[in-house]
Short mmCIF file of C-alpha atoms and ligand atoms in Angstrom, two decimals:
data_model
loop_
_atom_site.label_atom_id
_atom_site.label_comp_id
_atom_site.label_asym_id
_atom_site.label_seq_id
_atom_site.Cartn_x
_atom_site.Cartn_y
_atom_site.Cartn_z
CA UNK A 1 99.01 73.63 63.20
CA UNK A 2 100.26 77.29 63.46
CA UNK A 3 101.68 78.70 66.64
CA UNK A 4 100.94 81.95 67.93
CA UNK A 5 103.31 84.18 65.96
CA UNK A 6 103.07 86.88 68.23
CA UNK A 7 104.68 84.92 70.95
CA UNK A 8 107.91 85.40 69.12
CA UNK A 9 107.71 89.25 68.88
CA UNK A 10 107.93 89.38 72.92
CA UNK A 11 111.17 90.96 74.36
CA UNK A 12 112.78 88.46 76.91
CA UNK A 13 112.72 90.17 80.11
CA UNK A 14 116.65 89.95 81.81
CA UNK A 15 115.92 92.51 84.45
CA UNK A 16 115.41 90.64 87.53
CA UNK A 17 117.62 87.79 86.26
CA UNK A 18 120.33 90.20 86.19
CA UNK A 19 119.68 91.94 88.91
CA UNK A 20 120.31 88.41 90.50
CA UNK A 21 123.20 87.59 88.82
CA UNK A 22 125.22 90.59 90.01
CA UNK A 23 123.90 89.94 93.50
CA UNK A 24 125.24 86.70 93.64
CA UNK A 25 128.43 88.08 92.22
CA UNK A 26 128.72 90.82 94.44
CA UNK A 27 128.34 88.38 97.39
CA UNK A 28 130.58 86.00 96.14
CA UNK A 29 133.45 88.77 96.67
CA UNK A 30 132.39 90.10 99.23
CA UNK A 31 131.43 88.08 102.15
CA UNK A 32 131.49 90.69 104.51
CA UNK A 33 129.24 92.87 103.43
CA UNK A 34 125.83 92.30 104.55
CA UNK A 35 123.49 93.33 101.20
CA UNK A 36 120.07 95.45 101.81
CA UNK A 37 117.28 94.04 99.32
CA UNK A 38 115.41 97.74 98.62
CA UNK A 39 114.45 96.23 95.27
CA UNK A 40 111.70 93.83 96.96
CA UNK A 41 108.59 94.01 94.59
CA UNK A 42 106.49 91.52 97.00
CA UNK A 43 104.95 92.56 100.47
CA UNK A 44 106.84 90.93 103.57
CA UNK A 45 104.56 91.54 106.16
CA UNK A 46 102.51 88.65 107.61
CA UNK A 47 98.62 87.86 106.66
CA UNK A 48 96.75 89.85 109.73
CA UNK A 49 95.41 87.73 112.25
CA UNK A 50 91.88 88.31 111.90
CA UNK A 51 92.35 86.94 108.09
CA UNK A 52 94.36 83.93 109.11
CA UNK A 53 91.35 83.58 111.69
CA UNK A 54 88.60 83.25 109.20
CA UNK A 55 91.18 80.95 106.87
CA UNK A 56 91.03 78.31 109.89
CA UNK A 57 87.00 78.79 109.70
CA UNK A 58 86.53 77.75 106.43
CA UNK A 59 88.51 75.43 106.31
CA UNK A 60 86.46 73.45 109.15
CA UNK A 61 83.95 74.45 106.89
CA UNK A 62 85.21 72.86 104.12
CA UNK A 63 85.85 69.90 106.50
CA UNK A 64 82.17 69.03 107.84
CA UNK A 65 79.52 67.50 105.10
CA UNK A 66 76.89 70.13 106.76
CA UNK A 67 79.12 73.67 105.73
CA UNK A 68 81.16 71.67 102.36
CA UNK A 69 80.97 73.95 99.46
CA UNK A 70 81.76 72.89 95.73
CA UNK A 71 81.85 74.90 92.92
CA UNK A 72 81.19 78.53 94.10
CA UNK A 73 79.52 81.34 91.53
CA UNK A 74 81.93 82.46 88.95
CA UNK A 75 81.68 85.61 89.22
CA UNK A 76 82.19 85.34 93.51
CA UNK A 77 80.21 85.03 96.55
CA UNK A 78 77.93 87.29 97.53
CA UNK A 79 79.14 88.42 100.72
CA UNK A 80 82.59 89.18 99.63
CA UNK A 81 80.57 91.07 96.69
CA UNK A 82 78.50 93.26 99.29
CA UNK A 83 81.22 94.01 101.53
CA UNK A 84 83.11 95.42 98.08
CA UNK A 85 80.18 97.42 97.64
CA UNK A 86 79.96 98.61 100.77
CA UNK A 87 83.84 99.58 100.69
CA UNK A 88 83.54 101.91 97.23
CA UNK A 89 80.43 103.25 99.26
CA UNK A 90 82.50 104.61 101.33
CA UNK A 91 84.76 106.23 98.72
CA UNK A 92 81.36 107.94 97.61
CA UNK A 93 81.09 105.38 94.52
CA UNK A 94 77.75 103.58 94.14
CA UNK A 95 78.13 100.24 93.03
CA UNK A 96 75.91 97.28 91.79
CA UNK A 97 76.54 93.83 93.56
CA UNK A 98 76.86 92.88 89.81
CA UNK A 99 79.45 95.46 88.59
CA UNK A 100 81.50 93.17 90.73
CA UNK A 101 83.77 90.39 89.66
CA UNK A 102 85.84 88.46 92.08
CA UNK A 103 89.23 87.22 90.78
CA UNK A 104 92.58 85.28 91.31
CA UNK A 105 94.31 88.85 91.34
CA UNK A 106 94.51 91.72 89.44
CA UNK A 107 97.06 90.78 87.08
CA UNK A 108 94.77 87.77 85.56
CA UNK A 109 92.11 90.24 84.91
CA UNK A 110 93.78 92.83 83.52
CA UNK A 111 95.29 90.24 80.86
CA UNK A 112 92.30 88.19 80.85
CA UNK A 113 89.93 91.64 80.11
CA UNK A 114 91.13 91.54 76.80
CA UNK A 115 89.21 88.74 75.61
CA UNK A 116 86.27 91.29 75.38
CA UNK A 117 88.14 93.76 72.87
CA UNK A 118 88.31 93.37 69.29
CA UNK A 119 92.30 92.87 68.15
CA UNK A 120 92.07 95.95 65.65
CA UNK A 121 92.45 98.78 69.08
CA UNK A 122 94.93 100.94 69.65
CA UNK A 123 96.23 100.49 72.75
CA UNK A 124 97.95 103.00 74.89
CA UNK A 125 100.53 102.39 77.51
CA UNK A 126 102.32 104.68 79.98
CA UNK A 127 106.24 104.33 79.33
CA UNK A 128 107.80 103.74 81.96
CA UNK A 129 105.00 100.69 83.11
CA UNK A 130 104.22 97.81 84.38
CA UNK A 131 104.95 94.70 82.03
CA UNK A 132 102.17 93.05 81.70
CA UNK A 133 100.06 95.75 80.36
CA UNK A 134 102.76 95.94 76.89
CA UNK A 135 103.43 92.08 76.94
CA UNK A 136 99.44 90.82 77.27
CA UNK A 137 98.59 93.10 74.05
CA UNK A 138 102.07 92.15 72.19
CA UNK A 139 100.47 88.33 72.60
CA UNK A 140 97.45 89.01 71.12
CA UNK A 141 98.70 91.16 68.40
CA UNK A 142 97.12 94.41 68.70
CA UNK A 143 99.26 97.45 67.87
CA UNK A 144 100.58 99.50 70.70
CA UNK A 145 101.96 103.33 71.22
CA UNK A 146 103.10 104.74 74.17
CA UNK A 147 102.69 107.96 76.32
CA UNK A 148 105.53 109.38 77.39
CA UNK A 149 105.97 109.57 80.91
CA UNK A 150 109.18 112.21 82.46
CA UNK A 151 110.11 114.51 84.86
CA UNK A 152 108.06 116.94 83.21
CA UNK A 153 104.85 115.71 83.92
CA UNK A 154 106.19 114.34 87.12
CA UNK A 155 105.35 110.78 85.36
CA UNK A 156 101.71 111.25 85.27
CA UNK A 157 101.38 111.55 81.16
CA UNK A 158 97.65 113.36 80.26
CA UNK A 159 96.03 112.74 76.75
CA UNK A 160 97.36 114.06 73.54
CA UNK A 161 93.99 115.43 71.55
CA UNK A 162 96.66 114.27 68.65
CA UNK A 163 96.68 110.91 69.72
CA UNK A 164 93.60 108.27 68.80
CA UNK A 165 93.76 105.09 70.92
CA UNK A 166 91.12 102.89 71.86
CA UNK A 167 92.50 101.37 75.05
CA UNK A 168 94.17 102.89 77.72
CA UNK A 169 96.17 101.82 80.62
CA UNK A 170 96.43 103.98 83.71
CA UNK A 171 97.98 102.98 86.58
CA UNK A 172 97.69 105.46 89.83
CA UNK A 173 99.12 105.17 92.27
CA UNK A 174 101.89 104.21 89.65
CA UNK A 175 104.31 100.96 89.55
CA UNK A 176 107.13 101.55 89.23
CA UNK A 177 106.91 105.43 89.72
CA UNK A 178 104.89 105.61 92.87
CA UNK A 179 103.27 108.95 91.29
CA UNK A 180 99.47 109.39 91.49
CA UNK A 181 96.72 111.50 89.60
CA UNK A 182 95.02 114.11 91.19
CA UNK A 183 91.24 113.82 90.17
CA UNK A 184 91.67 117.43 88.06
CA UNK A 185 94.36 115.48 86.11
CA UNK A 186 92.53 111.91 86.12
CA UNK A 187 89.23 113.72 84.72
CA UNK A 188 91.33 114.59 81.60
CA UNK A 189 91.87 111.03 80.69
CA UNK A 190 87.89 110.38 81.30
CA UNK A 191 86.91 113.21 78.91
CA UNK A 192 89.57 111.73 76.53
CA UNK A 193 88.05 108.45 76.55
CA UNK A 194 84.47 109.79 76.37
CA UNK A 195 85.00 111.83 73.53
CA UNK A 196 87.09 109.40 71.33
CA UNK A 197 85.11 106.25 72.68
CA UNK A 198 87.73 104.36 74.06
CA UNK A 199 87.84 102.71 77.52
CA UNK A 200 90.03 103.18 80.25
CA UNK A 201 91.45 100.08 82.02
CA UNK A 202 92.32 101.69 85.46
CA UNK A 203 94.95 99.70 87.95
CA UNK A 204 94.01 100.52 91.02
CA UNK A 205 96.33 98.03 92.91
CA UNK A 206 98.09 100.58 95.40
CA UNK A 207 94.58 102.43 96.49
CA UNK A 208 95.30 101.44 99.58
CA UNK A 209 98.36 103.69 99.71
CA UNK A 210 96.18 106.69 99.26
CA UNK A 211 95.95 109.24 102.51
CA UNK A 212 94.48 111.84 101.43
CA UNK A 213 90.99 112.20 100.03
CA UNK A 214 91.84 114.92 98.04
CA UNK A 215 92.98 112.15 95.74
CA UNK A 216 91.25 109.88 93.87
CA UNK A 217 91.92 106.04 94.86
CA UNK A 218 89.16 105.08 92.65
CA UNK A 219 88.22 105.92 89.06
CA UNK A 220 84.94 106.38 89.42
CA UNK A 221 85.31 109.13 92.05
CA UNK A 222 85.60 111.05 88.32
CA UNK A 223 82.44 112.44 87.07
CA UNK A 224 81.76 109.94 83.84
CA UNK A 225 84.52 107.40 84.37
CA UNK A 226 81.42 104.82 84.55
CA UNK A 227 80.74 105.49 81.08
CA UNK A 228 84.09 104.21 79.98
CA UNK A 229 86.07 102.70 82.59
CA UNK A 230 86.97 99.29 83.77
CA UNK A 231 88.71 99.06 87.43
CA UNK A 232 91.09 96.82 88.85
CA UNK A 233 91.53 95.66 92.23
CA UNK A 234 93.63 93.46 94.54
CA UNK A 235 94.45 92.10 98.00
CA UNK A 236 97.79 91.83 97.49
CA UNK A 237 99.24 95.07 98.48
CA UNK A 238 96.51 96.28 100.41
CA UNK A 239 96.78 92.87 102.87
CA UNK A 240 99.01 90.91 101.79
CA UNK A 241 97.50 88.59 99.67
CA UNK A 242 100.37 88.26 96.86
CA UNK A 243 100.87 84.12 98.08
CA UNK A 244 96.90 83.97 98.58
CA UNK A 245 95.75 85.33 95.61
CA UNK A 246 92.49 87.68 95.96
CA UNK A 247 91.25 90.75 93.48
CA UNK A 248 88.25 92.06 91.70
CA UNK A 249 87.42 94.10 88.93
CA UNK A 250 84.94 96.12 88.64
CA UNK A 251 82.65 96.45 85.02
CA UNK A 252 79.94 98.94 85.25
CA UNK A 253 76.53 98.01 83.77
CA UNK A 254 76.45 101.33 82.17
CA UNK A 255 79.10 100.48 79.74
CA UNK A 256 77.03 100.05 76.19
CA UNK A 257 79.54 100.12 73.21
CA UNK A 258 78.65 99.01 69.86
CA UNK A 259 75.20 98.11 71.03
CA UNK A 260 76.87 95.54 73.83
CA UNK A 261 77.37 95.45 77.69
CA UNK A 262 80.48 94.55 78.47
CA UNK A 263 79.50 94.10 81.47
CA UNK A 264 77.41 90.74 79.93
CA UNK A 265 80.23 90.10 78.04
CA UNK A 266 83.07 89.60 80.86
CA UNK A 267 80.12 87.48 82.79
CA UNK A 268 80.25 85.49 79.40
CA UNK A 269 83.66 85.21 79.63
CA UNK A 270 84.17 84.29 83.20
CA UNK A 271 81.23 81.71 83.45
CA UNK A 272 83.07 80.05 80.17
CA UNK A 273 86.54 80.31 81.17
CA UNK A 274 87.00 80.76 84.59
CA UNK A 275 85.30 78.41 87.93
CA UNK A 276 85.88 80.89 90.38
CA UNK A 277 88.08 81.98 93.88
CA UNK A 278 88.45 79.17 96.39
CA UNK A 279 85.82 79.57 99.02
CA UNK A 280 88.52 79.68 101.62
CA UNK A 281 90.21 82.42 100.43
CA UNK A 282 87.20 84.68 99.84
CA UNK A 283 86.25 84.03 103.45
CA UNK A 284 89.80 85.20 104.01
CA UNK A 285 89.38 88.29 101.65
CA UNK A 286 85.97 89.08 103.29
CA UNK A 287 87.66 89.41 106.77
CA UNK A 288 89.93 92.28 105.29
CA UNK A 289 86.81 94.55 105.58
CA UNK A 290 85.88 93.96 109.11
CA UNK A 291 86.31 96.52 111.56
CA UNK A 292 88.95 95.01 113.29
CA UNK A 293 90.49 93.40 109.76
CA UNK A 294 90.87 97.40 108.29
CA UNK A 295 92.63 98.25 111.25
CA UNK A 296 95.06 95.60 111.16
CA UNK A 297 95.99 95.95 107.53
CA UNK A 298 96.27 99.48 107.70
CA UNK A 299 99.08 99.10 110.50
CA UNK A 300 100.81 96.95 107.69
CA UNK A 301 100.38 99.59 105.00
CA UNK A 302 101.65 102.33 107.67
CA UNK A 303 104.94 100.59 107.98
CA UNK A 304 105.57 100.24 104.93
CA UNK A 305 104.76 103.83 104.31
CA UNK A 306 106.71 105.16 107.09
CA UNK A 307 109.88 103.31 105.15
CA UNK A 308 108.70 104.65 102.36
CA UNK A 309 109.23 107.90 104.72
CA UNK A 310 112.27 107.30 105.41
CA UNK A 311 113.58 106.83 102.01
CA UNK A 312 111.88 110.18 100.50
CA UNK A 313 113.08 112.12 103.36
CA UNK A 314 117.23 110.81 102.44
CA UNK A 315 116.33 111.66 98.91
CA UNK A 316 115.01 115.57 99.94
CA UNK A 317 118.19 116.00 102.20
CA UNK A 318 120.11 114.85 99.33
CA UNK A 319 118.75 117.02 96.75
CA UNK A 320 117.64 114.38 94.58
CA UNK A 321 114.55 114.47 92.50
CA UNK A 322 111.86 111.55 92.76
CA UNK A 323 108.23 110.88 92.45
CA UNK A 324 106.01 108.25 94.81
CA UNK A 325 107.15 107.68 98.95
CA UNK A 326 104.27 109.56 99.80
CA UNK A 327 101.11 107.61 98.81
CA UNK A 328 103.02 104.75 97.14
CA UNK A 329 105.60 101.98 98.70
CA UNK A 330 107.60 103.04 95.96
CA UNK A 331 110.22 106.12 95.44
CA UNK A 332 111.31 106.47 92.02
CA UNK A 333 114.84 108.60 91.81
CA UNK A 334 116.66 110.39 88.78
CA UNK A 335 120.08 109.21 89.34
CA UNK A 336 122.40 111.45 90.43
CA UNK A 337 125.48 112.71 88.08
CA UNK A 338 123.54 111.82 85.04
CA UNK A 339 124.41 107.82 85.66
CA UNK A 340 122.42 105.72 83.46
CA UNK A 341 119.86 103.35 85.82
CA UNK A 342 122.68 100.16 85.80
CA UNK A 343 125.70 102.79 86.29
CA UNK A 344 123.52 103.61 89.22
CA UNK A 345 122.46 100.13 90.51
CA UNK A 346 126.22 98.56 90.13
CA UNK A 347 127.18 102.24 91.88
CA UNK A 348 124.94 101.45 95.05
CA UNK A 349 125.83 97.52 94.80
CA UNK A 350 129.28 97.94 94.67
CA UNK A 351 130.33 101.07 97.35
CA UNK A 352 127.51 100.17 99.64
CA UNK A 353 126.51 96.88 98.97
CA UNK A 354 122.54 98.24 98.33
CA UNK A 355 120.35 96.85 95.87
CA UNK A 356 117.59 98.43 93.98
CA UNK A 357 115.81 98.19 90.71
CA UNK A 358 117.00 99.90 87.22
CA UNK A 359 114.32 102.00 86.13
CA UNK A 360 115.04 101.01 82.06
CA UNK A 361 113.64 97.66 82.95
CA UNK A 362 110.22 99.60 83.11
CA UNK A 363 110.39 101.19 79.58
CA UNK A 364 112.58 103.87 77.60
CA UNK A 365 111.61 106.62 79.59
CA UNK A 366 113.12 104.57 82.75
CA UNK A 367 116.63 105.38 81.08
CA UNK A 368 118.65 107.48 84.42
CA UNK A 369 115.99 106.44 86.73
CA UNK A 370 116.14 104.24 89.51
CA UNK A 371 113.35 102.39 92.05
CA UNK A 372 113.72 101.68 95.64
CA UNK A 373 110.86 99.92 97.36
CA UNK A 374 109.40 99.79 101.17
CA UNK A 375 109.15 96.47 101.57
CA UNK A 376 112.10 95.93 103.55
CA UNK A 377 112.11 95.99 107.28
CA UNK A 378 112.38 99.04 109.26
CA UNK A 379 116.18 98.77 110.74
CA UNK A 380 117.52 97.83 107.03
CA UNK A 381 115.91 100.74 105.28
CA UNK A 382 117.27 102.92 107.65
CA UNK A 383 120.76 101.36 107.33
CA UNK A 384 120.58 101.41 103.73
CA UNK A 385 119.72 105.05 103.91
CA UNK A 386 122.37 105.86 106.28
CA UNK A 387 124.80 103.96 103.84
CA UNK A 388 123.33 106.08 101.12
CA UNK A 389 123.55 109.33 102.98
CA UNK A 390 127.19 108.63 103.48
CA UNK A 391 128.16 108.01 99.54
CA UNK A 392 125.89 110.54 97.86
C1 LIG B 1 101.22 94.00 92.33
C2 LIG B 1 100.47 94.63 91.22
C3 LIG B 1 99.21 94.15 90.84
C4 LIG B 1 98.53 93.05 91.62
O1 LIG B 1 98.63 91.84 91.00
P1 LIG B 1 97.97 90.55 91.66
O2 LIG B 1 97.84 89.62 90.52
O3 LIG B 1 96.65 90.95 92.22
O4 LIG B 1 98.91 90.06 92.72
C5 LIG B 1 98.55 94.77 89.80
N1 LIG B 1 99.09 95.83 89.16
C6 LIG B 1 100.27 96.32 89.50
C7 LIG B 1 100.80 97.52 88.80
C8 LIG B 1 101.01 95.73 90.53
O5 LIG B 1 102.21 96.22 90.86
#
């Protein structure tokens, strides 16, 4: 037997574990000092009633011989399908029932998607990015290049007529940058991928973040983007679903390449390798887009904007450049004084006991950036911005 070589070409990730590390250190020494976490990656806020209603539900459900349910359709139930629909309806995207695939959570799909692609592509990946996107295609062994993303294009890279790729990764509104494409700028990465016949895998896991509908918080609000993109979905920012596990992706029927759908092709793939999202937690997923469930998650995603508020509004009194805070629970800052991203983190950990994430554990380009999330609560962020206010 041979192993999977490429398994031995992936970079060992030490960010977090460091991060860690120097925490513990830090409070080792310092026992005084009480640490604010503005590096949290994971939603804190609680699963909204309404949703924790409708878990209760099925689970008597599940309970009585009348309502049991075994294995579910593959591809997801039907309601939870509909009220998808219904939801991109609103966003002025028309959508088939069967463009609709529900999943564990984004991040399966978007490394799962790849099944469907032939391992000769070009890939293209944002630098800085999220890991998975690099990592997925460094197991499979397809080559890889990179789009540089700085503070001249205000992170938000656009195609390079220069550059042939055949897959490309776009993530708006943007982990870790918190920047987002306006649809002028997001149309130039359809046209791209129309001309040069390459597909567009588009993470759409902060749409939820979006408040203005000048911009676009779907992909297919471009003119042609069902010609030649895929989109990704989740619960878990938009209502907390990160321990419940929830997301779809969505694979237009009008996607032909080579002669093939590919929208047959992921059904092929998820009726052979994949049994499906636990009734339960559909139910629970379905509730999300009741009346009463869309207000109740968007009070979530307002307080963790309004931190994300607070945080922006410290950085513009400070005079320091970022992207995100605005549409995004992330604000990504240059450091100040030219600090590289750890000079910057052990800076903040050690005069004010603050903790945030490096941004050159997202990618080159991260290199004198830094990330500071809105996940905390409300009375820490605005401590740690006090803090912040007083050092800088
Ligand atoms: C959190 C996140 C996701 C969502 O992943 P799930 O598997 O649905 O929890 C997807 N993409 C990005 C960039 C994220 O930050």
């Amino acid at each position: 037997m041979n192993i999977n070589q490429n398994y031995l070409k992936l970079e060992d990730s030490y960010l977090f574990s460091t991060i860690a590390k120097k925490v513990a250190e830090f409070t080792k020494e310092h026992t005084e000092k009480q640490i604010i976490k503005l590096g949290i990656g994971d939603v804190t806020l609680p699963l909204a009633p309404v949703v924790v209603e409708a878990i209760k539900e099925a689970a008597d459900e599940m309970g009585k011989r009348e309502t049991f349910r075994g294995y579910g359709p593959e591809q997801g139930y039907a309601f939870l399908r509909e009220s998808i629909k219904n939801y991109y309806s609103k966003k002025s995207v028309e959508l088939e029932s069967d463009e609709i695939f529900i999943s564990d959570g984004a991040k399966s799909d978007l490394g799962n998607i790849l099944d469907i692609f032939g391992l000769d592509n070009t890939v293209l990946v944002p630098d800085p990015v999220y890991p998975v996107y690099v990592d997925t295609n460094i197991m499979a062994g397809r080559k890889i290049i990179f789009a540089d993303a700085n503070e001249s294009n205000e992170f938000l890279p656009l195609p390079d007529e220069n550059v042939k790729c055949d897959i490309i990764y776009i993530c708006s509104p943007n982990n870790p940058t918190g920047s987002v494409y306006t649809k002028e700028k997001l149309a130039k990465w359809v046209d791209y991928a129309l001309k040069n016949d390459a597909i567009i895998l588009f993470d759409a896991a902060y749409e939820c973040f979006i408040k203005s509908h000048e911009l676009p918080s779907s992909i297919y609000q471009i003119e042609g983007a069902k010609d030649c993109a895929i989109e990704f979905c989740s619960f878990s920012k938009t209502a907390g679903f990160t321990g419940t596990r929830c997301g779809y992706t969505v694979v237009p029927k009008s996607l032909i390449k080579q002669g093939a759908s590919l929208n047959k092709f992921w059904v092929r793939r998820q009726t052979t390798k994949f049994n499906g999202v636990p009734y339960i937690v559909q139910k629970a997923a379905n509730a999300v887009f009741s009346d009463v469930g869309q207000l109740q998650i968007k009070e979530n995603i307002q307080y963790y904007s309004n931190n994300a508020k607070i945080i922006a509004e410290t950085m513009d009194k400070k005079g320091i450049w970022y992207t995100g805070g605005k549409h995004s629970p992330y604000i990504w800052l240059k450091c100040p004084n030219n600090m590289s991203s750890w000079e910057f983190f052990d800076y903040l950990l050690n005069n004010i006991a603050v903790v945030g994430t490096p941004g050159s554990g997202f990618g080159r380009n991260g290199e004198g950036y830094f990330r500071l999330t809105s996940f905390n609560n409300t009375e820490k962020t605005i401590e740690a911005m006090k803090r912040f206010s007083d050092l800088i």
